[in-house]
Amino acid sequence: MLRKIILFSFFSFAFSQAFSQVPRKVSLYLFSQYNKTLSDQTKGNNPWGFGLGMQATANTKTKLKPMLEITGDWYLEDDKVLRLNPDGSFPTQDHTVNEMINVFAGTTFSPIPEIYTMIAAGPSFIGDQVLLGIKPTFGFYFSKSQRLTAKLAYIHIFNRDKLSAKDFGTLSIGVGVKLF
């Protein structure tokens, strides 16, 4: 009799835990990324960078899902060349990109569960500047469990250098793992 009670208690506990699991309302991914600078006034001073990021996506039953992404990138290479302003004058500040922090919000669209596209926009912090940026993205999951993902994105920061009216553009390749 004691065996039956223990066995019944064990199965009751196991099934109650299994059936009480509620799907999470948000998926959170940790990303590592490599950035290749495509356009910038001082492209030689910041030709590539790497960084980390977090992406949170709301789990809705639709193909369009809201998302929030925060990334931090570091540009370590520098060719140490002084670049003059377009009018020939010496720059009063260093225009090199040493770090870039992006806080983008947008939406993802998944036509099928293994592939997604994303468009996001928001503030980008480069040095002491706060600029507007956009980020269109194409990504895919390595399996149906959506545990690992990879994405290819273009980050465009508007009016990085006001004197020359140059924008900052970079190609970003990232790999992410689902935290929950």
Short mmCIF file of N, CA and C in Angstrom, two decimals:
data_model
loop_
_atom_site.label_atom_id
_atom_site.label_comp_id
_atom_site.label_asym_id
_atom_site.label_seq_id
_atom_site.Cartn_x
_atom_site.Cartn_y
_atom_site.Cartn_z
N MET A 1 0.83 -1.19 0.00
CA MET A 1 0.00 0.00 0.00
C MET A 1 0.88 1.26 0.00
N LEU A 2 1.93 1.23 0.80
CA LEU A 2 2.83 2.38 0.87
C LEU A 2 3.48 2.64 -0.50
N ARG A 3 3.81 1.57 -1.21
CA ARG A 3 4.39 1.71 -2.56
C ARG A 3 3.41 2.42 -3.49
N LYS A 4 2.16 2.05 -3.43
CA LYS A 4 1.15 2.66 -4.29
C LYS A 4 0.98 4.15 -3.96
N ILE A 5 1.01 4.49 -2.70
CA ILE A 5 0.88 5.89 -2.30
C ILE A 5 2.08 6.69 -2.78
N ILE A 6 3.27 6.14 -2.60
CA ILE A 6 4.50 6.83 -3.05
C ILE A 6 4.49 6.98 -4.57
N LEU A 7 4.13 5.89 -5.26
CA LEU A 7 4.08 5.92 -6.73
C LEU A 7 3.02 6.92 -7.21
N PHE A 8 1.83 6.90 -6.60
CA PHE A 8 0.77 7.84 -6.96
C PHE A 8 1.22 9.28 -6.67
N SER A 9 1.85 9.50 -5.54
CA SER A 9 2.33 10.85 -5.19
C SER A 9 3.38 11.32 -6.18
N PHE A 10 4.30 10.43 -6.54
CA PHE A 10 5.35 10.79 -7.51
C PHE A 10 4.75 11.18 -8.86
N PHE A 11 3.84 10.34 -9.39
CA PHE A 11 3.23 10.65 -10.69
C PHE A 11 2.36 11.90 -10.62
N SER A 12 1.65 12.09 -9.52
CA SER A 12 0.83 13.30 -9.35
C SER A 12 1.72 14.54 -9.37
N PHE A 13 2.81 14.49 -8.65
CA PHE A 13 3.73 15.62 -8.61
C PHE A 13 4.34 15.86 -9.98
N ALA A 14 4.78 14.79 -10.64
CA ALA A 14 5.41 14.93 -11.96
C ALA A 14 4.44 15.49 -12.99
N PHE A 15 3.23 14.96 -13.03
CA PHE A 15 2.25 15.44 -14.01
C PHE A 15 1.77 16.84 -13.68
N SER A 16 1.64 17.17 -12.41
CA SER A 16 1.21 18.54 -12.07
C SER A 16 2.27 19.55 -12.50
N GLN A 17 3.53 19.18 -12.35
CA GLN A 17 4.59 20.07 -12.80
C GLN A 17 4.61 20.18 -14.32
N ALA A 18 4.40 19.08 -15.00
CA ALA A 18 4.43 19.08 -16.47
C ALA A 18 3.26 19.86 -17.04
N PHE A 19 2.07 19.68 -16.47
CA PHE A 19 0.91 20.36 -17.02
C PHE A 19 0.79 21.80 -16.53
N SER A 20 1.49 22.15 -15.49
CA SER A 20 1.40 23.52 -15.00
C SER A 20 2.42 24.44 -15.68
N GLN A 21 3.25 23.90 -16.54
CA GLN A 21 4.22 24.72 -17.24
C GLN A 21 3.49 25.64 -18.22
N VAL A 22 3.76 26.90 -18.10
CA VAL A 22 3.15 27.90 -18.98
C VAL A 22 4.22 28.41 -19.92
N PRO A 23 3.92 28.50 -21.21
CA PRO A 23 4.93 29.04 -22.12
C PRO A 23 5.31 30.47 -21.73
N ARG A 24 6.57 30.77 -21.86
CA ARG A 24 7.03 32.11 -21.50
C ARG A 24 6.48 33.12 -22.49
N LYS A 25 6.24 34.31 -22.00
CA LYS A 25 5.70 35.37 -22.85
C LYS A 25 6.79 36.06 -23.65
N VAL A 26 8.06 35.86 -23.25
CA VAL A 26 9.18 36.52 -23.92
C VAL A 26 10.30 35.50 -24.14
N SER A 27 10.92 35.56 -25.32
CA SER A 27 12.13 34.79 -25.59
C SER A 27 13.32 35.74 -25.52
N LEU A 28 14.37 35.33 -24.86
CA LEU A 28 15.56 36.17 -24.72
C LEU A 28 16.76 35.45 -25.31
N TYR A 29 17.48 36.14 -26.20
CA TYR A 29 18.66 35.58 -26.86
C TYR A 29 19.88 36.42 -26.50
N LEU A 30 21.00 35.75 -26.32
CA LEU A 30 22.30 36.39 -26.13
C LEU A 30 23.06 36.23 -27.44
N PHE A 31 23.54 37.36 -28.00
CA PHE A 31 24.22 37.35 -29.29
C PHE A 31 25.68 37.77 -29.17
N SER A 32 26.48 37.20 -30.04
CA SER A 32 27.85 37.64 -30.29
C SER A 32 27.87 38.06 -31.75
N GLN A 33 28.50 39.17 -32.07
CA GLN A 33 28.45 39.66 -33.44
C GLN A 33 29.76 40.28 -33.89
N TYR A 34 29.94 40.24 -35.20
CA TYR A 34 31.08 40.86 -35.89
C TYR A 34 30.51 41.91 -36.83
N ASN A 35 31.10 43.10 -36.83
CA ASN A 35 30.64 44.19 -37.67
C ASN A 35 31.74 44.61 -38.64
N LYS A 36 31.41 44.76 -39.90
CA LYS A 36 32.32 45.25 -40.93
C LYS A 36 31.81 46.61 -41.40
N THR A 37 32.61 47.65 -41.20
CA THR A 37 32.19 49.00 -41.60
C THR A 37 32.16 49.10 -43.11
N LEU A 38 31.02 49.53 -43.64
CA LEU A 38 30.85 49.69 -45.08
C LEU A 38 30.98 51.14 -45.51
N SER A 39 30.48 52.07 -44.70
CA SER A 39 30.56 53.48 -45.06
C SER A 39 30.73 54.34 -43.81
N ASP A 40 31.67 55.27 -43.90
CA ASP A 40 31.92 56.21 -42.81
C ASP A 40 33.00 57.18 -43.26
N GLN A 41 33.00 58.37 -42.70
CA GLN A 41 34.02 59.36 -43.03
C GLN A 41 35.40 58.86 -42.62
N THR A 42 35.49 58.19 -41.49
CA THR A 42 36.78 57.69 -40.98
C THR A 42 36.80 56.16 -41.01
N LYS A 43 36.43 55.58 -42.12
CA LYS A 43 36.35 54.12 -42.24
C LYS A 43 37.67 53.43 -41.89
N GLY A 44 38.80 54.03 -42.23
CA GLY A 44 40.09 53.44 -41.90
C GLY A 44 40.37 53.40 -40.42
N ASN A 45 39.76 54.31 -39.66
CA ASN A 45 39.97 54.34 -38.21
C ASN A 45 39.07 53.34 -37.49
N ASN A 46 38.08 52.80 -38.16
CA ASN A 46 37.19 51.83 -37.53
C ASN A 46 36.66 50.84 -38.58
N PRO A 47 37.56 50.02 -39.16
CA PRO A 47 37.13 49.13 -40.25
C PRO A 47 36.28 47.94 -39.80
N TRP A 48 36.41 47.51 -38.56
CA TRP A 48 35.62 46.39 -38.08
C TRP A 48 35.48 46.47 -36.57
N GLY A 49 34.49 45.75 -36.06
CA GLY A 49 34.27 45.71 -34.63
C GLY A 49 33.59 44.41 -34.24
N PHE A 50 33.47 44.19 -32.96
CA PHE A 50 32.78 43.02 -32.44
C PHE A 50 32.00 43.44 -31.22
N GLY A 51 31.03 42.62 -30.86
CA GLY A 51 30.22 43.00 -29.71
C GLY A 51 29.31 41.91 -29.22
N LEU A 52 28.54 42.28 -28.21
CA LEU A 52 27.55 41.40 -27.58
C LEU A 52 26.21 42.11 -27.59
N GLY A 53 25.16 41.32 -27.55
CA GLY A 53 23.83 41.91 -27.53
C GLY A 53 22.79 40.98 -26.93
N MET A 54 21.67 41.56 -26.57
CA MET A 54 20.52 40.82 -26.05
C MET A 54 19.32 41.19 -26.90
N GLN A 55 18.54 40.20 -27.26
CA GLN A 55 17.33 40.44 -28.04
C GLN A 55 16.16 39.77 -27.33
N ALA A 56 15.12 40.55 -27.03
CA ALA A 56 13.91 40.02 -26.40
C ALA A 56 12.78 40.11 -27.41
N THR A 57 12.08 39.00 -27.59
CA THR A 57 10.97 38.94 -28.53
C THR A 57 9.74 38.43 -27.80
N ALA A 58 8.62 39.13 -27.99
CA ALA A 58 7.37 38.69 -27.38
C ALA A 58 6.86 37.46 -28.11
N ASN A 59 6.44 36.46 -27.37
CA ASN A 59 5.91 35.24 -27.97
C ASN A 59 4.41 35.39 -28.16
N THR A 60 4.03 35.78 -29.36
CA THR A 60 2.62 35.89 -29.70
C THR A 60 2.27 34.77 -30.68
N LYS A 61 1.01 34.58 -30.91
CA LYS A 61 0.59 33.52 -31.83
C LYS A 61 0.54 34.00 -33.28
N THR A 62 0.98 35.22 -33.53
CA THR A 62 0.97 35.76 -34.88
C THR A 62 2.37 35.66 -35.49
N LYS A 63 2.46 35.94 -36.77
CA LYS A 63 3.76 35.92 -37.45
C LYS A 63 4.54 37.21 -37.20
N LEU A 64 3.87 38.28 -36.82
CA LEU A 64 4.53 39.54 -36.45
C LEU A 64 4.66 39.59 -34.94
N LYS A 65 5.90 39.83 -34.46
CA LYS A 65 6.15 39.85 -33.02
C LYS A 65 6.98 41.08 -32.67
N PRO A 66 6.60 41.82 -31.63
CA PRO A 66 7.42 42.95 -31.20
C PRO A 66 8.73 42.47 -30.58
N MET A 67 9.76 43.28 -30.74
CA MET A 67 11.07 42.91 -30.20
C MET A 67 11.82 44.14 -29.72
N LEU A 68 12.79 43.90 -28.84
CA LEU A 68 13.69 44.93 -28.32
C LEU A 68 15.09 44.34 -28.35
N GLU A 69 16.05 45.13 -28.84
CA GLU A 69 17.42 44.65 -28.95
C GLU A 69 18.37 45.71 -28.40
N ILE A 70 19.31 45.27 -27.58
CA ILE A 70 20.35 46.14 -27.04
C ILE A 70 21.69 45.50 -27.38
N THR A 71 22.55 46.26 -28.08
CA THR A 71 23.86 45.74 -28.46
C THR A 71 24.94 46.74 -28.08
N GLY A 72 26.11 46.21 -27.81
CA GLY A 72 27.29 47.03 -27.55
C GLY A 72 28.44 46.51 -28.39
N ASP A 73 29.05 47.38 -29.19
CA ASP A 73 30.12 46.99 -30.10
C ASP A 73 31.36 47.82 -29.83
N TRP A 74 32.52 47.18 -29.99
CA TRP A 74 33.80 47.85 -29.82
C TRP A 74 34.58 47.78 -31.13
N TYR A 75 35.17 48.91 -31.51
CA TYR A 75 36.01 49.01 -32.71
C TYR A 75 37.43 49.27 -32.24
N LEU A 76 38.29 48.27 -32.36
CA LEU A 76 39.63 48.35 -31.78
C LEU A 76 40.70 48.77 -32.77
N GLU A 77 40.54 48.45 -34.04
CA GLU A 77 41.57 48.74 -35.03
C GLU A 77 41.51 50.22 -35.41
N ASP A 78 42.67 50.83 -35.61
CA ASP A 78 42.76 52.25 -35.94
C ASP A 78 44.01 52.46 -36.77
N ASP A 79 43.89 53.09 -37.94
CA ASP A 79 45.06 53.29 -38.79
C ASP A 79 45.82 54.58 -38.45
N LYS A 80 45.36 55.33 -37.45
CA LYS A 80 46.04 56.52 -36.92
C LYS A 80 46.26 57.60 -37.99
N VAL A 81 45.39 57.68 -38.97
CA VAL A 81 45.50 58.70 -40.00
C VAL A 81 44.57 59.85 -39.64
N LEU A 82 45.10 61.06 -39.66
CA LEU A 82 44.28 62.24 -39.40
C LEU A 82 43.51 62.58 -40.67
N ARG A 83 42.22 62.64 -40.56
CA ARG A 83 41.37 62.99 -41.70
C ARG A 83 40.84 64.39 -41.49
N LEU A 84 41.03 65.25 -42.48
CA LEU A 84 40.57 66.63 -42.41
C LEU A 84 39.08 66.72 -42.68
N ASN A 85 38.50 67.82 -42.25
CA ASN A 85 37.11 68.10 -42.55
C ASN A 85 36.95 68.35 -44.05
N PRO A 86 35.75 68.23 -44.59
CA PRO A 86 35.55 68.46 -46.03
C PRO A 86 36.01 69.84 -46.51
N ASP A 87 36.00 70.83 -45.62
CA ASP A 87 36.45 72.17 -46.02
C ASP A 87 37.96 72.35 -45.86
N GLY A 88 38.70 71.30 -45.49
CA GLY A 88 40.15 71.35 -45.36
C GLY A 88 40.64 71.73 -43.98
N SER A 89 39.75 72.05 -43.07
CA SER A 89 40.15 72.43 -41.71
C SER A 89 40.41 71.19 -40.86
N PHE A 90 41.16 71.40 -39.76
CA PHE A 90 41.44 70.31 -38.84
C PHE A 90 40.22 70.03 -37.97
N PRO A 91 39.92 68.77 -37.73
CA PRO A 91 38.77 68.46 -36.89
C PRO A 91 39.02 68.88 -35.44
N THR A 92 37.98 69.38 -34.80
CA THR A 92 38.10 69.80 -33.40
C THR A 92 37.89 68.63 -32.45
N GLN A 93 37.33 67.54 -32.95
CA GLN A 93 37.14 66.35 -32.12
C GLN A 93 37.50 65.11 -32.93
N ASP A 94 37.80 64.05 -32.22
CA ASP A 94 38.15 62.78 -32.85
C ASP A 94 36.88 62.14 -33.40
N HIS A 95 36.86 61.81 -34.68
CA HIS A 95 35.69 61.22 -35.30
C HIS A 95 35.75 59.70 -35.35
N THR A 96 36.71 59.09 -34.69
CA THR A 96 36.84 57.65 -34.67
C THR A 96 35.72 57.03 -33.86
N VAL A 97 35.19 55.92 -34.33
CA VAL A 97 34.19 55.16 -33.57
C VAL A 97 34.94 54.16 -32.71
N ASN A 98 34.92 54.37 -31.41
CA ASN A 98 35.56 53.42 -30.49
C ASN A 98 34.56 52.40 -29.97
N GLU A 99 33.36 52.86 -29.68
CA GLU A 99 32.30 51.99 -29.21
C GLU A 99 30.96 52.52 -29.73
N MET A 100 30.02 51.61 -29.81
CA MET A 100 28.68 51.96 -30.28
C MET A 100 27.68 51.12 -29.48
N ILE A 101 26.69 51.77 -28.90
CA ILE A 101 25.63 51.09 -28.17
C ILE A 101 24.32 51.41 -28.88
N ASN A 102 23.58 50.36 -29.23
CA ASN A 102 22.31 50.53 -29.92
C ASN A 102 21.17 50.01 -29.05
N VAL A 103 20.09 50.76 -29.01
CA VAL A 103 18.86 50.33 -28.33
C VAL A 103 17.76 50.43 -29.39
N PHE A 104 17.46 49.29 -30.01
CA PHE A 104 16.52 49.26 -31.12
C PHE A 104 15.25 48.50 -30.74
N ALA A 105 14.13 49.04 -31.17
CA ALA A 105 12.83 48.38 -31.00
C ALA A 105 12.22 48.22 -32.38
N GLY A 106 11.48 47.15 -32.55
CA GLY A 106 10.86 46.93 -33.85
C GLY A 106 9.99 45.70 -33.84
N THR A 107 9.94 45.06 -35.00
CA THR A 107 9.10 43.88 -35.15
C THR A 107 9.81 42.81 -35.96
N THR A 108 9.50 41.57 -35.66
CA THR A 108 10.01 40.46 -36.44
C THR A 108 8.85 39.83 -37.20
N PHE A 109 9.17 39.27 -38.35
CA PHE A 109 8.18 38.57 -39.16
C PHE A 109 8.76 37.21 -39.51
N SER A 110 8.02 36.16 -39.18
CA SER A 110 8.45 34.79 -39.45
C SER A 110 7.50 34.14 -40.45
N PRO A 111 7.86 34.11 -41.73
CA PRO A 111 6.98 33.45 -42.69
C PRO A 111 6.87 31.95 -42.44
N ILE A 112 7.98 31.34 -41.99
CA ILE A 112 7.99 29.96 -41.53
C ILE A 112 8.76 29.94 -40.21
N PRO A 113 8.57 28.93 -39.37
CA PRO A 113 9.20 28.96 -38.04
C PRO A 113 10.73 29.03 -38.04
N GLU A 114 11.40 28.58 -39.08
CA GLU A 114 12.86 28.54 -39.09
C GLU A 114 13.52 29.81 -39.61
N ILE A 115 12.77 30.72 -40.23
CA ILE A 115 13.32 31.92 -40.85
C ILE A 115 12.58 33.15 -40.32
N TYR A 116 13.31 34.24 -40.13
CA TYR A 116 12.67 35.49 -39.70
C TYR A 116 13.36 36.68 -40.34
N THR A 117 12.62 37.75 -40.46
CA THR A 117 13.17 39.04 -40.85
C THR A 117 12.80 40.01 -39.74
N MET A 118 13.56 41.07 -39.66
CA MET A 118 13.34 42.02 -38.57
C MET A 118 13.63 43.42 -39.09
N ILE A 119 12.87 44.37 -38.64
CA ILE A 119 13.18 45.79 -38.89
C ILE A 119 13.06 46.49 -37.54
N ALA A 120 14.10 47.24 -37.21
CA ALA A 120 14.13 47.91 -35.91
C ALA A 120 14.76 49.28 -36.07
N ALA A 121 14.44 50.18 -35.16
CA ALA A 121 15.00 51.53 -35.16
C ALA A 121 15.10 52.01 -33.73
N GLY A 122 15.96 53.02 -33.53
CA GLY A 122 16.10 53.58 -32.20
C GLY A 122 17.37 54.37 -32.05
N PRO A 123 17.68 54.76 -30.82
CA PRO A 123 18.88 55.55 -30.59
C PRO A 123 20.15 54.72 -30.66
N SER A 124 21.19 55.33 -31.18
CA SER A 124 22.51 54.74 -31.23
C SER A 124 23.46 55.72 -30.55
N PHE A 125 24.23 55.22 -29.61
CA PHE A 125 25.15 56.06 -28.84
C PHE A 125 26.57 55.79 -29.33
N ILE A 126 27.15 56.80 -29.98
CA ILE A 126 28.52 56.71 -30.49
C ILE A 126 29.30 57.85 -29.84
N GLY A 127 30.23 57.50 -28.95
CA GLY A 127 30.96 58.53 -28.22
C GLY A 127 29.99 59.34 -27.39
N ASP A 128 29.99 60.66 -27.58
CA ASP A 128 29.06 61.53 -26.85
C ASP A 128 27.85 61.91 -27.69
N GLN A 129 27.66 61.26 -28.85
CA GLN A 129 26.54 61.55 -29.73
C GLN A 129 25.40 60.56 -29.52
N VAL A 130 24.18 61.05 -29.65
CA VAL A 130 22.99 60.19 -29.67
C VAL A 130 22.36 60.39 -31.04
N LEU A 131 22.36 59.32 -31.84
CA LEU A 131 21.92 59.41 -33.23
C LEU A 131 20.82 58.39 -33.50
N LEU A 132 20.08 58.61 -34.57
CA LEU A 132 19.04 57.68 -34.98
C LEU A 132 19.62 56.60 -35.87
N GLY A 133 19.24 55.36 -35.61
CA GLY A 133 19.71 54.25 -36.42
C GLY A 133 18.58 53.31 -36.80
N ILE A 134 18.77 52.58 -37.89
CA ILE A 134 17.83 51.55 -38.31
C ILE A 134 18.61 50.26 -38.54
N LYS A 135 17.89 49.15 -38.44
CA LYS A 135 18.56 47.86 -38.60
C LYS A 135 17.62 46.84 -39.23
N PRO A 136 17.70 46.66 -40.55
CA PRO A 136 16.99 45.55 -41.17
C PRO A 136 17.82 44.27 -41.02
N THR A 137 17.16 43.15 -40.77
CA THR A 137 17.85 41.90 -40.45
C THR A 137 17.17 40.72 -41.14
N PHE A 138 17.99 39.75 -41.53
CA PHE A 138 17.52 38.45 -41.99
C PHE A 138 18.16 37.40 -41.09
N GLY A 139 17.36 36.48 -40.55
CA GLY A 139 17.91 35.47 -39.66
C GLY A 139 17.26 34.12 -39.84
N PHE A 140 17.89 33.12 -39.26
CA PHE A 140 17.35 31.77 -39.31
C PHE A 140 17.73 31.04 -38.03
N TYR A 141 16.96 30.00 -37.74
CA TYR A 141 17.23 29.13 -36.60
C TYR A 141 17.86 27.84 -37.11
N PHE A 142 18.77 27.27 -36.35
CA PHE A 142 19.44 26.05 -36.75
C PHE A 142 18.57 24.81 -36.57
N SER A 143 17.52 24.91 -35.75
CA SER A 143 16.63 23.76 -35.52
C SER A 143 15.23 24.27 -35.21
N LYS A 144 14.30 23.34 -35.15
CA LYS A 144 12.91 23.72 -34.84
C LYS A 144 12.74 24.17 -33.40
N SER A 145 13.67 23.77 -32.53
CA SER A 145 13.58 24.19 -31.13
C SER A 145 13.95 25.66 -30.97
N GLN A 146 14.52 26.26 -32.01
CA GLN A 146 14.91 27.68 -32.03
C GLN A 146 15.88 28.02 -30.90
N ARG A 147 16.72 27.07 -30.55
CA ARG A 147 17.71 27.26 -29.49
C ARG A 147 18.90 28.10 -29.95
N LEU A 148 19.38 27.86 -31.18
CA LEU A 148 20.50 28.60 -31.76
C LEU A 148 20.02 29.36 -33.00
N THR A 149 20.53 30.54 -33.18
CA THR A 149 20.12 31.36 -34.32
C THR A 149 21.33 32.09 -34.89
N ALA A 150 21.22 32.49 -36.13
CA ALA A 150 22.22 33.32 -36.78
C ALA A 150 21.49 34.39 -37.57
N LYS A 151 22.14 35.55 -37.70
CA LYS A 151 21.48 36.63 -38.45
C LYS A 151 22.50 37.50 -39.16
N LEU A 152 22.03 38.10 -40.23
CA LEU A 152 22.80 39.03 -41.04
C LEU A 152 22.01 40.33 -41.05
N ALA A 153 22.67 41.42 -40.68
CA ALA A 153 21.96 42.70 -40.56
C ALA A 153 22.79 43.83 -41.14
N TYR A 154 22.11 44.90 -41.49
CA TYR A 154 22.76 46.14 -41.90
C TYR A 154 22.35 47.21 -40.90
N ILE A 155 23.32 47.82 -40.26
CA ILE A 155 23.04 48.90 -39.30
C ILE A 155 23.38 50.22 -39.96
N HIS A 156 22.42 51.12 -40.03
CA HIS A 156 22.63 52.42 -40.65
C HIS A 156 22.36 53.51 -39.61
N ILE A 157 23.38 54.29 -39.31
CA ILE A 157 23.28 55.40 -38.35
C ILE A 157 23.28 56.70 -39.14
N PHE A 158 22.25 57.50 -38.98
CA PHE A 158 22.09 58.73 -39.75
C PHE A 158 22.90 59.89 -39.17
N ASN A 159 23.50 60.69 -40.06
CA ASN A 159 24.19 61.95 -39.73
C ASN A 159 25.22 61.80 -38.61
N ARG A 160 26.08 60.81 -38.73
CA ARG A 160 27.11 60.64 -37.71
C ARG A 160 28.05 61.83 -37.67
N ASP A 161 28.40 62.33 -38.84
CA ASP A 161 29.24 63.51 -38.91
C ASP A 161 28.43 64.63 -39.54
N LYS A 162 28.06 65.60 -38.74
CA LYS A 162 27.18 66.67 -39.22
C LYS A 162 27.87 67.58 -40.22
N LEU A 163 29.18 67.79 -40.09
CA LEU A 163 29.90 68.68 -40.99
C LEU A 163 29.94 68.15 -42.42
N SER A 164 30.19 66.87 -42.57
CA SER A 164 30.25 66.28 -43.90
C SER A 164 28.94 65.61 -44.29
N ALA A 165 27.97 65.55 -43.39
CA ALA A 165 26.67 64.90 -43.61
C ALA A 165 26.85 63.43 -43.99
N LYS A 166 27.84 62.78 -43.41
CA LYS A 166 28.10 61.36 -43.67
C LYS A 166 27.35 60.50 -42.67
N ASP A 167 26.84 59.38 -43.18
CA ASP A 167 26.20 58.39 -42.34
C ASP A 167 27.21 57.28 -42.02
N PHE A 168 26.84 56.45 -41.07
CA PHE A 168 27.67 55.32 -40.68
C PHE A 168 26.91 54.05 -41.02
N GLY A 169 27.51 53.17 -41.81
CA GLY A 169 26.86 51.92 -42.18
C GLY A 169 27.76 50.74 -41.93
N THR A 170 27.21 49.68 -41.38
CA THR A 170 27.99 48.50 -41.07
C THR A 170 27.18 47.23 -41.33
N LEU A 171 27.86 46.21 -41.78
CA LEU A 171 27.27 44.89 -41.97
C LEU A 171 27.57 44.08 -40.72
N SER A 172 26.54 43.47 -40.16
CA SER A 172 26.69 42.75 -38.90
C SER A 172 26.31 41.28 -39.09
N ILE A 173 27.17 40.39 -38.62
CA ILE A 173 26.91 38.95 -38.64
C ILE A 173 26.91 38.48 -37.20
N GLY A 174 25.81 37.87 -36.77
CA GLY A 174 25.70 37.46 -35.37
C GLY A 174 25.22 36.03 -35.20
N VAL A 175 25.61 35.45 -34.08
CA VAL A 175 25.18 34.12 -33.68
C VAL A 175 24.65 34.24 -32.27
N GLY A 176 23.49 33.64 -32.02
CA GLY A 176 22.87 33.77 -30.71
C GLY A 176 22.40 32.46 -30.13
N VAL A 177 22.27 32.45 -28.83
CA VAL A 177 21.75 31.29 -28.10
C VAL A 177 20.58 31.75 -27.24
N LYS A 178 19.55 30.93 -27.20
CA LYS A 178 18.35 31.25 -26.44
C LYS A 178 18.60 31.02 -24.95
N LEU A 179 18.39 32.05 -24.15
CA LEU A 179 18.54 31.92 -22.70
C LEU A 179 17.26 31.37 -22.08
N PHE A 180 16.12 31.89 -22.55
CA PHE A 180 14.80 31.36 -22.16
C PHE A 180 13.77 31.82 -23.13
#
